[in-house]
PDB file of C-alpha atoms in Angstrom:
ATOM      1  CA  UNK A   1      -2.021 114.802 -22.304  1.00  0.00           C
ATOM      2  CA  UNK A   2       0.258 114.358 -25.005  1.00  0.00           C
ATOM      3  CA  UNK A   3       1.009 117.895 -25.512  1.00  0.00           C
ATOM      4  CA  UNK A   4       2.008 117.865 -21.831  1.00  0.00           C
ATOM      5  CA  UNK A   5       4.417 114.942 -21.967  1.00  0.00           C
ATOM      6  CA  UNK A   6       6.111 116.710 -25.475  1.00  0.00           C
ATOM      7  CA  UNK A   7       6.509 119.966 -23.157  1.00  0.00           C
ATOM      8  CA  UNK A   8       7.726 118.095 -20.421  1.00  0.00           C
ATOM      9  CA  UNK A   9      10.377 116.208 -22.773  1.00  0.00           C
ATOM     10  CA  UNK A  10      11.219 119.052 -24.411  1.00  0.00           C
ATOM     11  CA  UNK A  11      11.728 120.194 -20.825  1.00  0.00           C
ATOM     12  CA  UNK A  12      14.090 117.991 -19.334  1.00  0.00           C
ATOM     13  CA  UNK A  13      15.961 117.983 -23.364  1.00  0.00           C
ATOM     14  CA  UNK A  14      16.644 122.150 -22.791  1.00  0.00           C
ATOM     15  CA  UNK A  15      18.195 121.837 -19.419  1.00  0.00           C
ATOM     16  CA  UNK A  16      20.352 118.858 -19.305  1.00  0.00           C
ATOM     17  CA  UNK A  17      21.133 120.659 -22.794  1.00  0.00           C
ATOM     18  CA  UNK A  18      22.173 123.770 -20.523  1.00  0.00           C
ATOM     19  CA  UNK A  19      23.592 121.234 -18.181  1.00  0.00           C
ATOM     20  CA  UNK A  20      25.979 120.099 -20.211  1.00  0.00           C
ATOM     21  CA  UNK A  21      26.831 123.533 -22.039  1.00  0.00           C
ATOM     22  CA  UNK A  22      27.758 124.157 -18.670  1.00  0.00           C
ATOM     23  CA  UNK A  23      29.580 121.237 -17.612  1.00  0.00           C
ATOM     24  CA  UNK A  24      31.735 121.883 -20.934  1.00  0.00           C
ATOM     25  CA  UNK A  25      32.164 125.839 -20.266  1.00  0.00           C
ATOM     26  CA  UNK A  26      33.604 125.260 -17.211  1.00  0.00           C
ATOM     27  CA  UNK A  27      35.796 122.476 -18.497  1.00  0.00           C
ATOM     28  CA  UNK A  28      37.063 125.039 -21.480  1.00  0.00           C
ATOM     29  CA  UNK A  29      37.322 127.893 -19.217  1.00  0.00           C
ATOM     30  CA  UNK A  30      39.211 126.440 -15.806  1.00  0.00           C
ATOM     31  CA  UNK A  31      42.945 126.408 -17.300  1.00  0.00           C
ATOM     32  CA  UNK A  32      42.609 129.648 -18.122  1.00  0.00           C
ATOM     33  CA  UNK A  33      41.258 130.792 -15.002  1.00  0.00           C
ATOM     34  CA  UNK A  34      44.139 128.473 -13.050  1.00  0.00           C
ATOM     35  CA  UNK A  35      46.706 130.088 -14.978  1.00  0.00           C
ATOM     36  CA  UNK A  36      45.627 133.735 -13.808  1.00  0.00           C
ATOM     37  CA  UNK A  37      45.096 132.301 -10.309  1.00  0.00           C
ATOM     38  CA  UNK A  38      48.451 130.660 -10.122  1.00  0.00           C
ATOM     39  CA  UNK A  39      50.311 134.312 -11.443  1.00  0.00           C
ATOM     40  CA  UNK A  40      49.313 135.556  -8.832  1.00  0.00           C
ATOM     41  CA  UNK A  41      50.245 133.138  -6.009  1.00  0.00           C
ATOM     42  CA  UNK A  42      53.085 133.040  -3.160  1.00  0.00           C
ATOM     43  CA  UNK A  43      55.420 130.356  -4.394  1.00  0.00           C
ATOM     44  CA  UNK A  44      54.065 128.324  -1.050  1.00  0.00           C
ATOM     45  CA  UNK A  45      50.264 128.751  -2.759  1.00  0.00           C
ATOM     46  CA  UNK A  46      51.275 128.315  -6.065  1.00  0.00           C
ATOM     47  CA  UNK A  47      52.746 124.668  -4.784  1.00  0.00           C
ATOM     48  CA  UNK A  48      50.517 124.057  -2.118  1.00  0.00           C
ATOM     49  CA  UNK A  49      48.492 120.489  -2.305  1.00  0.00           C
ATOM     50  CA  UNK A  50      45.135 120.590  -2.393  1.00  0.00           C
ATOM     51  CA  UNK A  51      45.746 123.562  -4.546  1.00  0.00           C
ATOM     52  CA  UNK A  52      43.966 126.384  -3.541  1.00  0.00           C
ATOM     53  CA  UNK A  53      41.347 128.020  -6.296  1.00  0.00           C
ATOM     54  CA  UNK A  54      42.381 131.763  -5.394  1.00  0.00           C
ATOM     55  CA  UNK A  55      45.270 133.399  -3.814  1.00  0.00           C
ATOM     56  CA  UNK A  56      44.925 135.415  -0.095  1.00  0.00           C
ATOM     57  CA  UNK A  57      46.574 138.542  -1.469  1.00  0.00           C
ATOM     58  CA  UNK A  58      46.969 139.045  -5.484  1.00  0.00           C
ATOM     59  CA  UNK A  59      50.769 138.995  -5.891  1.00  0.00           C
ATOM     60  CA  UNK A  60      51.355 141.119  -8.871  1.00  0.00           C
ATOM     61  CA  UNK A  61      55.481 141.241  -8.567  1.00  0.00           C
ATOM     62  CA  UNK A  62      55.062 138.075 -10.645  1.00  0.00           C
ATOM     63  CA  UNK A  63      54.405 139.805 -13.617  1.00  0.00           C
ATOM     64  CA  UNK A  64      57.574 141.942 -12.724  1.00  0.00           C
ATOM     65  CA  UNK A  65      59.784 138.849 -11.771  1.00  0.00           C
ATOM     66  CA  UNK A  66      58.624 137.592 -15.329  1.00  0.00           C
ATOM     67  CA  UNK A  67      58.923 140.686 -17.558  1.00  0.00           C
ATOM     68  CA  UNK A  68      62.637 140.610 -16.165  1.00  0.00           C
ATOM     69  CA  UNK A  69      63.538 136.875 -16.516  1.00  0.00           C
ATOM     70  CA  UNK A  70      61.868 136.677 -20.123  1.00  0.00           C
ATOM     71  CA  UNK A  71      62.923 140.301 -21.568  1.00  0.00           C
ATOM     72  CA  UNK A  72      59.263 140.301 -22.987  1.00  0.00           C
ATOM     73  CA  UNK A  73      60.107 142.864 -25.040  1.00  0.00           C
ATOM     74  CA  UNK A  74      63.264 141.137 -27.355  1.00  0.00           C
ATOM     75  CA  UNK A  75      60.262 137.983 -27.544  1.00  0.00           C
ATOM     76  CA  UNK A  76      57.812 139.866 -28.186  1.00  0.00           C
ATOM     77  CA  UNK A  77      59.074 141.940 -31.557  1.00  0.00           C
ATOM     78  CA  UNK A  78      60.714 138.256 -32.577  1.00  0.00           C
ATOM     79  CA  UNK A  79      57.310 136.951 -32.248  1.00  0.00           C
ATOM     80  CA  UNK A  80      55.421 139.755 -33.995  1.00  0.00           C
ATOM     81  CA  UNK A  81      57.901 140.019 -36.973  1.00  0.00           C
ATOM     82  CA  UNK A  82      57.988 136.648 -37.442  1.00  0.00           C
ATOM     83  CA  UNK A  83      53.901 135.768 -36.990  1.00  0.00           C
ATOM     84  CA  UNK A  84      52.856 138.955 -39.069  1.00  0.00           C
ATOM     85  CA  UNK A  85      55.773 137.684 -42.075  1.00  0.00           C
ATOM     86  CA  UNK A  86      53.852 134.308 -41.823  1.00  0.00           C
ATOM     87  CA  UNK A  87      50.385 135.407 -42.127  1.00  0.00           C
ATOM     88  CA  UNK A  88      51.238 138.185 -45.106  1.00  0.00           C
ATOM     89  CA  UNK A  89      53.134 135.440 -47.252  1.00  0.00           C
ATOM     90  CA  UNK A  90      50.809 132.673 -46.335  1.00  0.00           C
ATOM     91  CA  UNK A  91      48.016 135.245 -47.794  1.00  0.00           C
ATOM     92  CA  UNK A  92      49.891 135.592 -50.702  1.00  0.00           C
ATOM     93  CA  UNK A  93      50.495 131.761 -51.611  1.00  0.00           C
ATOM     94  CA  UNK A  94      47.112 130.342 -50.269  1.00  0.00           C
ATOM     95  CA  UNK A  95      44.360 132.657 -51.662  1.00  0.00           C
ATOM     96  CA  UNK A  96      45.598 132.026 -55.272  1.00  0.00           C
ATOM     97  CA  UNK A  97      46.430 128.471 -54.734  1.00  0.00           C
ATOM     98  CA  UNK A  98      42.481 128.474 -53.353  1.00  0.00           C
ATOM     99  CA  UNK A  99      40.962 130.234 -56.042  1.00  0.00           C
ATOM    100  CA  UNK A 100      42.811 127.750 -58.483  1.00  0.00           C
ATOM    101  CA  UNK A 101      41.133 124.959 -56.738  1.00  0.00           C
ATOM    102  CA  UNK A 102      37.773 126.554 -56.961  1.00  0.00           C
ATOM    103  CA  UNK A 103      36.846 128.257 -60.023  1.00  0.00           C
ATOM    104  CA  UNK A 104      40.094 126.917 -62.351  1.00  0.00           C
ATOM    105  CA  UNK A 105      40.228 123.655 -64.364  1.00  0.00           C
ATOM    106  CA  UNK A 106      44.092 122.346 -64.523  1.00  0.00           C
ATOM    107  CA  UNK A 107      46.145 119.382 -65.365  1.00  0.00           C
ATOM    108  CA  UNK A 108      46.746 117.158 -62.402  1.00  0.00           C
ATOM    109  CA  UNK A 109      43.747 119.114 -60.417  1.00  0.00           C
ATOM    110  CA  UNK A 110      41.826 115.466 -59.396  1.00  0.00           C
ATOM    111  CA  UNK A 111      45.483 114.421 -57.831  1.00  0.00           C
ATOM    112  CA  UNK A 112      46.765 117.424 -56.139  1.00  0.00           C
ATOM    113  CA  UNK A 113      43.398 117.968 -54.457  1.00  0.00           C
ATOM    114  CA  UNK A 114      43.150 114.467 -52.639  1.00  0.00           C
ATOM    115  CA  UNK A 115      47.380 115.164 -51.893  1.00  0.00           C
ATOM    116  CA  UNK A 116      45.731 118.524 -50.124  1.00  0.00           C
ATOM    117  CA  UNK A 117      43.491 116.620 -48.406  1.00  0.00           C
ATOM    118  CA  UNK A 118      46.324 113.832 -47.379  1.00  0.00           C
ATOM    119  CA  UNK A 119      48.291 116.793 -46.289  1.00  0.00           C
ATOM    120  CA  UNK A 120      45.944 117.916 -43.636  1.00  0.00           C
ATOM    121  CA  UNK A 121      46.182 114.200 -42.059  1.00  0.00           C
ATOM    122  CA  UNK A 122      50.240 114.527 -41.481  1.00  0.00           C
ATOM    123  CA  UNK A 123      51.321 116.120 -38.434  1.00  0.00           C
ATOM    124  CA  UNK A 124      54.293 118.704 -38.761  1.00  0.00           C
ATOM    125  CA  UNK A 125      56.662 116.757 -37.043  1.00  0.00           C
ATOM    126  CA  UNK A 126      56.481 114.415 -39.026  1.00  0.00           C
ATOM    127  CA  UNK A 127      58.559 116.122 -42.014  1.00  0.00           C
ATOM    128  CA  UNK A 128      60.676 118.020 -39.082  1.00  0.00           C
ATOM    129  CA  UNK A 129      63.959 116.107 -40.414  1.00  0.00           C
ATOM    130  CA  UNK A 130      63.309 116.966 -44.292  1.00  0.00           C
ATOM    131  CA  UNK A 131      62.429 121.139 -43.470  1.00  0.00           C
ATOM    132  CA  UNK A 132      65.667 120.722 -40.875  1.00  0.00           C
ATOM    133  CA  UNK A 133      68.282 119.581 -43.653  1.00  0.00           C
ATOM    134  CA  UNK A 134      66.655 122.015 -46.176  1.00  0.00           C
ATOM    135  CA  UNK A 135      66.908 125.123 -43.952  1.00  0.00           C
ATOM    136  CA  UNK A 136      70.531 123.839 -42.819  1.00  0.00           C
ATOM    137  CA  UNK A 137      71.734 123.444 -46.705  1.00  0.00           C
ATOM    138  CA  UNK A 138      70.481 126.604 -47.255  1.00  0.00           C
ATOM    139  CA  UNK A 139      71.807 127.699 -44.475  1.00  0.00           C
ATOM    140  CA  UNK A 140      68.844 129.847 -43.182  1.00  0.00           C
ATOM    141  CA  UNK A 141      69.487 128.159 -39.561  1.00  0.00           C
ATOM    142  CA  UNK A 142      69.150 130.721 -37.075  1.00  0.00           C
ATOM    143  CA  UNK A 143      67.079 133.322 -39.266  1.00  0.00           C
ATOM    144  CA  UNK A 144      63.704 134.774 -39.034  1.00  0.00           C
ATOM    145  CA  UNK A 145      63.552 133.225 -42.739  1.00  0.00           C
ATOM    146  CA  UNK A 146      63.715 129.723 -40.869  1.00  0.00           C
ATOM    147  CA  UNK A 147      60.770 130.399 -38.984  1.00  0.00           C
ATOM    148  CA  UNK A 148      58.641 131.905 -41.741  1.00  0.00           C
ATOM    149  CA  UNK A 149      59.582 130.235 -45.269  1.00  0.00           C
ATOM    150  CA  UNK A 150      58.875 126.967 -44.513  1.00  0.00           C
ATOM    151  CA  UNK A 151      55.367 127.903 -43.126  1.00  0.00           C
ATOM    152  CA  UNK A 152      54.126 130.136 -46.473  1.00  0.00           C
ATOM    153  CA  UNK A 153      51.770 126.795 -47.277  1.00  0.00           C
ATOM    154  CA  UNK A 154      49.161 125.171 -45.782  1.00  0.00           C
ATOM    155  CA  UNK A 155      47.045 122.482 -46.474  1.00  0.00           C
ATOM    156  CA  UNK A 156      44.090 123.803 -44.132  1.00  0.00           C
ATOM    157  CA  UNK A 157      44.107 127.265 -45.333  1.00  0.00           C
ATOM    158  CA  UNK A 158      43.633 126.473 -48.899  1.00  0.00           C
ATOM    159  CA  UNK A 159      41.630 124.149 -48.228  1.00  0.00           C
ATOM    160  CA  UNK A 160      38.926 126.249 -45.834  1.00  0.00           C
ATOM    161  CA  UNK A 161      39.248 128.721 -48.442  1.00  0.00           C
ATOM    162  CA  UNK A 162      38.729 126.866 -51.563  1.00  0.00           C
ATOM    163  CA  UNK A 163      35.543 125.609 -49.827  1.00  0.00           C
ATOM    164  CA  UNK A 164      34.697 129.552 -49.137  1.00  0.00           C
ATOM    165  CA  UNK A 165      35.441 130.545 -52.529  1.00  0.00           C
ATOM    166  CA  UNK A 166      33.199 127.672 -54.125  1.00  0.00           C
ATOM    167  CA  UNK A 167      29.491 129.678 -52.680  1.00  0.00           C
ATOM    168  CA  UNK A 168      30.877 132.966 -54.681  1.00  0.00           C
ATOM    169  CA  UNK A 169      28.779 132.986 -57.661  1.00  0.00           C
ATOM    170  CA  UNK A 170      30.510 132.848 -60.688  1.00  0.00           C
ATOM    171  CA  UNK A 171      29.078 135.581 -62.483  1.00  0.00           C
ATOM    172  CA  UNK A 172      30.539 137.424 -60.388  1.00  0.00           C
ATOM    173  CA  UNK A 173      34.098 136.544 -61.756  1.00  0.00           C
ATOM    174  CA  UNK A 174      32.785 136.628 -65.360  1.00  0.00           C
ATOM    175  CA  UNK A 175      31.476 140.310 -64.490  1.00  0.00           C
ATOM    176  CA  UNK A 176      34.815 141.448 -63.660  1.00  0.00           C
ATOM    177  CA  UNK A 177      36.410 139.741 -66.377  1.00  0.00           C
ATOM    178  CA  UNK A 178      33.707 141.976 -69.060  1.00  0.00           C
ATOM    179  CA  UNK A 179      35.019 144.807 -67.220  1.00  0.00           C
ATOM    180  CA  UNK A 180      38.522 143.988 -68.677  1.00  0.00           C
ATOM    181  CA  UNK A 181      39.826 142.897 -64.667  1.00  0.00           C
ATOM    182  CA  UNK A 182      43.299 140.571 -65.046  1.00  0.00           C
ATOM    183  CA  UNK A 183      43.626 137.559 -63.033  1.00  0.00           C
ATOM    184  CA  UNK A 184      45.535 139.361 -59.522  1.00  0.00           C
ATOM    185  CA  UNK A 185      42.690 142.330 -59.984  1.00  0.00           C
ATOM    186  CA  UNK A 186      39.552 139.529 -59.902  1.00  0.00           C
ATOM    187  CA  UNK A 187      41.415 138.222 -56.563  1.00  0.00           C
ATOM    188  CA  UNK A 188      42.121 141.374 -55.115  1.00  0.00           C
ATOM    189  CA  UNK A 189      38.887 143.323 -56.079  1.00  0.00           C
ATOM    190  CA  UNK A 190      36.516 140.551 -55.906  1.00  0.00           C
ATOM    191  CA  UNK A 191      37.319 137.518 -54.880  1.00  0.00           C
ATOM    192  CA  UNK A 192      38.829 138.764 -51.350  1.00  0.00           C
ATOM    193  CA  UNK A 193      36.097 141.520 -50.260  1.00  0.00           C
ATOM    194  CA  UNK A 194      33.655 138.962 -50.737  1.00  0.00           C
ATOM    195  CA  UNK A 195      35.176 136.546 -48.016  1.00  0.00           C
ATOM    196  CA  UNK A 196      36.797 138.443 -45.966  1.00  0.00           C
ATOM    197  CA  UNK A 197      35.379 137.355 -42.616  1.00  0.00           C
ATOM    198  CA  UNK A 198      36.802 133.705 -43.857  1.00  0.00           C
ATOM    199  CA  UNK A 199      40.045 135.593 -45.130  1.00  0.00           C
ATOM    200  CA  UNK A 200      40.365 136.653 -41.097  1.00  0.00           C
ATOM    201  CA  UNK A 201      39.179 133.703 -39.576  1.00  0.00           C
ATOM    202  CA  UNK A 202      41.878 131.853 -41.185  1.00  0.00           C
ATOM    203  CA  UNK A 203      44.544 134.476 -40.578  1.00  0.00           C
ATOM    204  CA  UNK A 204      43.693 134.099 -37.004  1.00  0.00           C
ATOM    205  CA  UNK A 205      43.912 130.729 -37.061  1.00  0.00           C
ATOM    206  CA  UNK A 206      47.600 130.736 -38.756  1.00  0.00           C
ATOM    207  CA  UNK A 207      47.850 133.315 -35.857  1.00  0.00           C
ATOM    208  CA  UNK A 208      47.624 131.452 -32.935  1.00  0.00           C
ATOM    209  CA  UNK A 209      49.174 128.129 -34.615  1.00  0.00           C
ATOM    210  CA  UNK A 210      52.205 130.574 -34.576  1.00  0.00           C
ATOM    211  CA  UNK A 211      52.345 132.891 -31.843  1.00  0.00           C
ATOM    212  CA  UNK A 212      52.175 130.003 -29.856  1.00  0.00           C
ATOM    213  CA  UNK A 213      54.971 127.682 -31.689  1.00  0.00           C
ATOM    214  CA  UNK A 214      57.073 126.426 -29.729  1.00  0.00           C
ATOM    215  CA  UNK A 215      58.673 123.127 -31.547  1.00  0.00           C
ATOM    216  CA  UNK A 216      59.453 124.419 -34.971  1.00  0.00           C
ATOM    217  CA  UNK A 217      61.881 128.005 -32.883  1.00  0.00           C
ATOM    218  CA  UNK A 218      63.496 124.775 -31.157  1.00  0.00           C
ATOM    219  CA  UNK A 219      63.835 122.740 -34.070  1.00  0.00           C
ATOM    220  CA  UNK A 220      65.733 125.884 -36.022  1.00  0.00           C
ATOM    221  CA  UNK A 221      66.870 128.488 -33.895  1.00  0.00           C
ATOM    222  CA  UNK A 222      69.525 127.623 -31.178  1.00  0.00           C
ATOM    223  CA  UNK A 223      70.696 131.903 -31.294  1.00  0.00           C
ATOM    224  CA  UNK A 224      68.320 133.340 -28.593  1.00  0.00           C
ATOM    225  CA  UNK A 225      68.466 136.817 -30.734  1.00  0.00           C
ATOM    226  CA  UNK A 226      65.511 135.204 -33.070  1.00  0.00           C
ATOM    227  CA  UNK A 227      63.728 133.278 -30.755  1.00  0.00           C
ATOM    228  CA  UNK A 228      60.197 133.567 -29.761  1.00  0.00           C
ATOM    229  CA  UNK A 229      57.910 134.326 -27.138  1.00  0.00           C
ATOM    230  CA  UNK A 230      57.137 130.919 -26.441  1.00  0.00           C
ATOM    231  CA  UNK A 231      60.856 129.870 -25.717  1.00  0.00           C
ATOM    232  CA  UNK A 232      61.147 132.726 -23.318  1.00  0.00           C
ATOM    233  CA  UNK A 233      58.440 131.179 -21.221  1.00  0.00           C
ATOM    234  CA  UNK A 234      59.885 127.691 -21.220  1.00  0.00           C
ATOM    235  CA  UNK A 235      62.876 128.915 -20.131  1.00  0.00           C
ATOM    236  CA  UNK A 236      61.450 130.196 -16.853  1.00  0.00           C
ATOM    237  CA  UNK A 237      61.273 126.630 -15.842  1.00  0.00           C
ATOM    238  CA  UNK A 238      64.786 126.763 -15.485  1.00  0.00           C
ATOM    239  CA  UNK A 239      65.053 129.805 -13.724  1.00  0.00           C
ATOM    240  CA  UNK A 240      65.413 130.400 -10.210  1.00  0.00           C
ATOM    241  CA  UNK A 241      67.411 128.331  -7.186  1.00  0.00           C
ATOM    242  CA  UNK A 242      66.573 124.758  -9.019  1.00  0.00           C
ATOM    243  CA  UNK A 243      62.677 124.672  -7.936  1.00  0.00           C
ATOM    244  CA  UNK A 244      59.684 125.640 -10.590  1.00  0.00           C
ATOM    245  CA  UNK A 245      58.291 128.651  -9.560  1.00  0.00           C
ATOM    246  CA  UNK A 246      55.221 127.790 -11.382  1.00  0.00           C
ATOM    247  CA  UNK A 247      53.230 131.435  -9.836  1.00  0.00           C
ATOM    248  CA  UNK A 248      55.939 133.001 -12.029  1.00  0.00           C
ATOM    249  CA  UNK A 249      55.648 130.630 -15.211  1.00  0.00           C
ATOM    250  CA  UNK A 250      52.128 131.375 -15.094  1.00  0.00           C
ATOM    251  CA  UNK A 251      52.887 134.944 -15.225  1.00  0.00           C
ATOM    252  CA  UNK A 252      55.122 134.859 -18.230  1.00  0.00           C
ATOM    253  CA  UNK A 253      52.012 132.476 -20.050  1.00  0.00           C
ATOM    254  CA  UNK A 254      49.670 135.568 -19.577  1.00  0.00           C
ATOM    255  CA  UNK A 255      52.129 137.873 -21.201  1.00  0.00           C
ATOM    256  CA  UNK A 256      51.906 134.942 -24.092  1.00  0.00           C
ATOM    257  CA  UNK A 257      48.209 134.471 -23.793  1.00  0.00           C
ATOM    258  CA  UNK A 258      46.748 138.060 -23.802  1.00  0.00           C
ATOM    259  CA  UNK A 259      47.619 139.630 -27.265  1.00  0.00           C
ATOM    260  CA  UNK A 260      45.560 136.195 -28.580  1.00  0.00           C
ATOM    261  CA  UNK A 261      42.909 137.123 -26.564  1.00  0.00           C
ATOM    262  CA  UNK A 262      43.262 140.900 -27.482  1.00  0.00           C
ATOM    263  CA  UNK A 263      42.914 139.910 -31.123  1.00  0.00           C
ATOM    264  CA  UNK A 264      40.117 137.276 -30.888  1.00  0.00           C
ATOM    265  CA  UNK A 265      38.057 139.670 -28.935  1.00  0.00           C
ATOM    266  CA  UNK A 266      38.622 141.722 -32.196  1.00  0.00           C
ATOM    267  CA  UNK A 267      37.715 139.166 -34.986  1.00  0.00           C
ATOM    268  CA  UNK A 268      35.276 137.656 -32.718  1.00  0.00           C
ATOM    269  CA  UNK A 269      32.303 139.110 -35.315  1.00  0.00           C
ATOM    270  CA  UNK A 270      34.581 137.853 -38.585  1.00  0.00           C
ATOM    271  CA  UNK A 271      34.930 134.783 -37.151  1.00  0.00           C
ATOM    272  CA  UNK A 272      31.281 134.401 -36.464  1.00  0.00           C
ATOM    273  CA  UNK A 273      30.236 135.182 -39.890  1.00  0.00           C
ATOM    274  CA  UNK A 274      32.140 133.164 -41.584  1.00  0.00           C
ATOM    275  CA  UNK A 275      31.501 129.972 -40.219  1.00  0.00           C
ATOM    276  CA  UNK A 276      27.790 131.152 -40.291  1.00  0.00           C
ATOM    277  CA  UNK A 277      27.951 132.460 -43.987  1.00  0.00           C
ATOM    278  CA  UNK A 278      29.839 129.390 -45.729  1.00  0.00           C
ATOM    279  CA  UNK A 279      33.789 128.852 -43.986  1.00  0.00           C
ATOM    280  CA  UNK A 280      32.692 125.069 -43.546  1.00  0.00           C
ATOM    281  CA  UNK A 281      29.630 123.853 -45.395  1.00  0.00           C
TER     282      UNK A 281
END
């Protein structure tokens, strides 16, 4: 009897378990879904209340009507040159800065780390006005360099990858050190091969925090010549005979939507493993 009532708990535990992994899939999963239903609505569907889950006939001139209003293609190499210059020069500052934290003893080490973790409690707007007088003085307004400089540190990357580099055994470094390696070649040769599926998941993560940044390209650019993706697609709000064409917003938001996707699908694995094998512990 008492096995039964376990197996019966355990029972009713595993499917409102899968109840509620279901409940929150669907949650997590409807915007997206909305957003390619709603590209490829009539205006009339796209507006129409109660919405309607799927359009009568797939209207794929949206995409068109988008790729024209937005010139995807100006956006789009703004948005790669300026996302890939982040995520190289973030690389550089952040993995030393990281493996300082975790395997170096320095002056001021006990403050600066507790400052890191302060750090990752401030929201970015926060110091808008201070970066936004700094980048006017030095009068970098209106460059890529305004939209990539600023953004070379970050409190959450060194600080998920000092907590990475921490489960690398020492004697590791020490082994490279009796083989005569210099500081950079320890990093480089060691120290990165050894978490690179952390290395990736953070890249991705400074990825999509700035493929899809829209306030700081307001905040700095006002010359639409080194604007981003993002921008383009809040300017089709604006586009049109006064009225939101929201089938065609949603149109321009896939264009901004599927290289993330593209390259999650990609790191999916890296990302797996290193949350698995010691990102977060």
């Amino acid at each position: 009897m008492t096995q039964a009532i376990r197996d019966h708990k355990k029972l009713i535990l595993t499917l409102l378990s899968g109840a509620l992994l279901l409940i929150l899939a669907v949650v997590y999963i409807f915007p997206f879904f909305h957003m390619f239903s709603t590209s490829l609505k009539t205006f009339a569907e796209a507006n129409m209340m109660p919405p309607k889950l799927l359009p009568e006939e797939p209207q794929f001139q949206n995409y068109a009507e988008a790729w024209d209003s937005m010139n995807v293609l100006h956006y789009l190499k703004n948005s790669v040159i300026i996302t890939g210059c982040t995520i190289i020069g973030q690389m550089f500052v952040c993995v030393p800065a990281a493996y300082a934290f975790a395997k170096k003893q320095f002056r001021l080490k006990k403050v600066l780390m507790p400052a890191l973790l302060f750090d990752l409690l401030v929201p970015a707007q926060i110091v808008f006005l201070p970066i936004y007088v700094i980048v006017s003085n030095a009068g970098l307004l209106n460059t890529y360099r305004s939209l990539v400089m600023p953004f070379l540190y970050s409190a959450f990357t060194i600080f998920f990858l000092t907590q990475s580099f921490r489960t690398i055994p020492d004697e590791l470094l020490d082994a490279g050190r009796m083989d005569h390696a210099s500081e950079w070649q320890i990093i480089t040769r060691i120290l990165i091969p050894s978490a690179r599926s952390v290395i990736i998941t953070v890249a991705l993560f400074t990825f999509v925090g700035k493929w899809n940044d829209y306030f700081w390209a307001k905040v700095l650019t006002t010359d639409e010549t080194v604007r981003t993706l993002p921008m383009a697609v809040s300017g089709l709000l604006s586009v049109g005979d006064g009225m939101i064409h929201w089938n065609v917003v949603m149109a321009g938001n896939v264009f901004l939507f599927a290289p993330m996707l593209i390259i999650y699908l990609l790191a999916n694995r890296s990302i797996k493993q290193a949350f698995i094998y010691g990102g977060i512990k």
